[in-house]
């Protein structure tokens, strides 16, 4: 049975090729060919016949199938990708000038059951493998090259799609390593962000094992009862402990921790909420993304008014904690944060 080429980090591919007595420089050349140049055609002439035979007998290059594509009026693109076992996940391309950011899924469904999240309703079906995470990027890129050749550059990656990335640590770590490998995509670590609900077992591994990519913590409330309701794993992994570890994570002094704050009308948008948030993050290398809640069919929270949003931000500003209000894109196709659900299409 063949293994996906996109499953291997460069050191893993080097071991595989060494075990099969193939020339040492070949894995780097293949990374360059498939990731940097993003060629899909036959290899260059200087790959030996034996190597070509080994590759064709042992490695597959299949990408997930595009099940559906929805294009938003603001140029956001939402894909529903189907894997070989029929499981589906969503991936979103978010436009920014002539480039895109891509929002990748790490699991089919999610076990965390956050109360504001469309994906959380689905429960966890399975983890994605590294090649399925990479496959979302490559298939979306191919779609862009074909359909929007003038602006097909994907400049940033966020793990904010379906799933808790740190619950699938090894596969996400493998994908990050491939994204940053010099012979591969050669992406800067600053261009990759992993978002977590505060899954402590993964956070505890991060500092020693994860490349120095950005971390975003879904904070949403500093009050225990409210955060328990929004993010039920808060009961098992208390915020104090999560914040302690998160603050040790950026390995580069210049780097900020991103705190996501989903603002729900009348729930976590009061002065007390802003004050507690400001006091918690004051003096830390913190940046807050204030995300007004996007209601979806059946959701229990409401979106605050523009005035209420501005007031919350002004109150937070008093604590000198930098923040921005993020009006998510793709609202008209349910592509905004917390709205991905591959069963709801
Ligand atoms: S918000 Fe993220 S961690 Fe929470 S249920 Fe949704 S996908 Fe899972």
PDB file of C-alpha atoms and ligand atoms in Angstrom, residues 109-114 116-120 161-164 197 218 338, ligand 1:
ATOM      1  CA  UNK A 109     -15.329  17.668  13.926  1.00  0.00           C
ATOM      2  CA  UNK A 110     -13.999  18.549  17.371  1.00  0.00           C
ATOM      3  CA  UNK A 111     -14.155  17.099  20.880  1.00  0.00           C
ATOM      4  CA  UNK A 112     -14.006  20.419  22.739  1.00  0.00           C
ATOM      5  CA  UNK A 113     -17.717  21.272  22.420  1.00  0.00           C
ATOM      6  CA  UNK A 114     -17.374  25.051  22.754  1.00  0.00           C
ATOM      7  CA  UNK A 116     -20.508  29.179  20.540  1.00  0.00           C
ATOM      8  CA  UNK A 117     -19.080  26.916  17.850  1.00  0.00           C
ATOM      9  CA  UNK A 118     -20.851  25.289  14.963  1.00  0.00           C
ATOM     10  CA  UNK A 119     -18.105  22.636  14.671  1.00  0.00           C
ATOM     11  CA  UNK A 120     -18.378  21.804  18.368  1.00  0.00           C
ATOM     12  CA  UNK A 161     -10.728  25.669  11.093  1.00  0.00           C
ATOM     13  CA  UNK A 162     -12.429  22.562  12.379  1.00  0.00           C
ATOM     14  CA  UNK A 163     -10.762  20.888  15.336  1.00  0.00           C
ATOM     15  CA  UNK A 164      -8.520  21.710  18.289  1.00  0.00           C
ATOM     16  CA  UNK A 197      -8.945  26.644  23.158  1.00  0.00           C
ATOM     17  CA  UNK A 218      -9.231  31.523  22.540  1.00  0.00           C
ATOM     18  CA  UNK A 338     -16.649  29.163  14.835  1.00  0.00           C
TER      19      UNK A 338
HETATM   20  S1  LIG B   1     -14.070  26.634  18.827  1.00  0.00           S
HETATM   21 FE1  LIG B   1     -12.391  25.359  18.110  1.00  0.00          FE
HETATM   22  S2  LIG B   1     -11.895  24.081  19.909  1.00  0.00           S
HETATM   23 FE2  LIG B   1     -13.935  24.923  20.302  1.00  0.00          FE
HETATM   24  S3  LIG B   1     -15.362  23.337  19.515  1.00  0.00           S
HETATM   25 FE3  LIG B   1     -14.986  24.830  17.872  1.00  0.00          FE
HETATM   26  S4  LIG B   1     -13.349  23.927  16.651  1.00  0.00           S
HETATM   27 FE4  LIG B   1     -13.338  22.918  18.658  1.00  0.00          FE
END
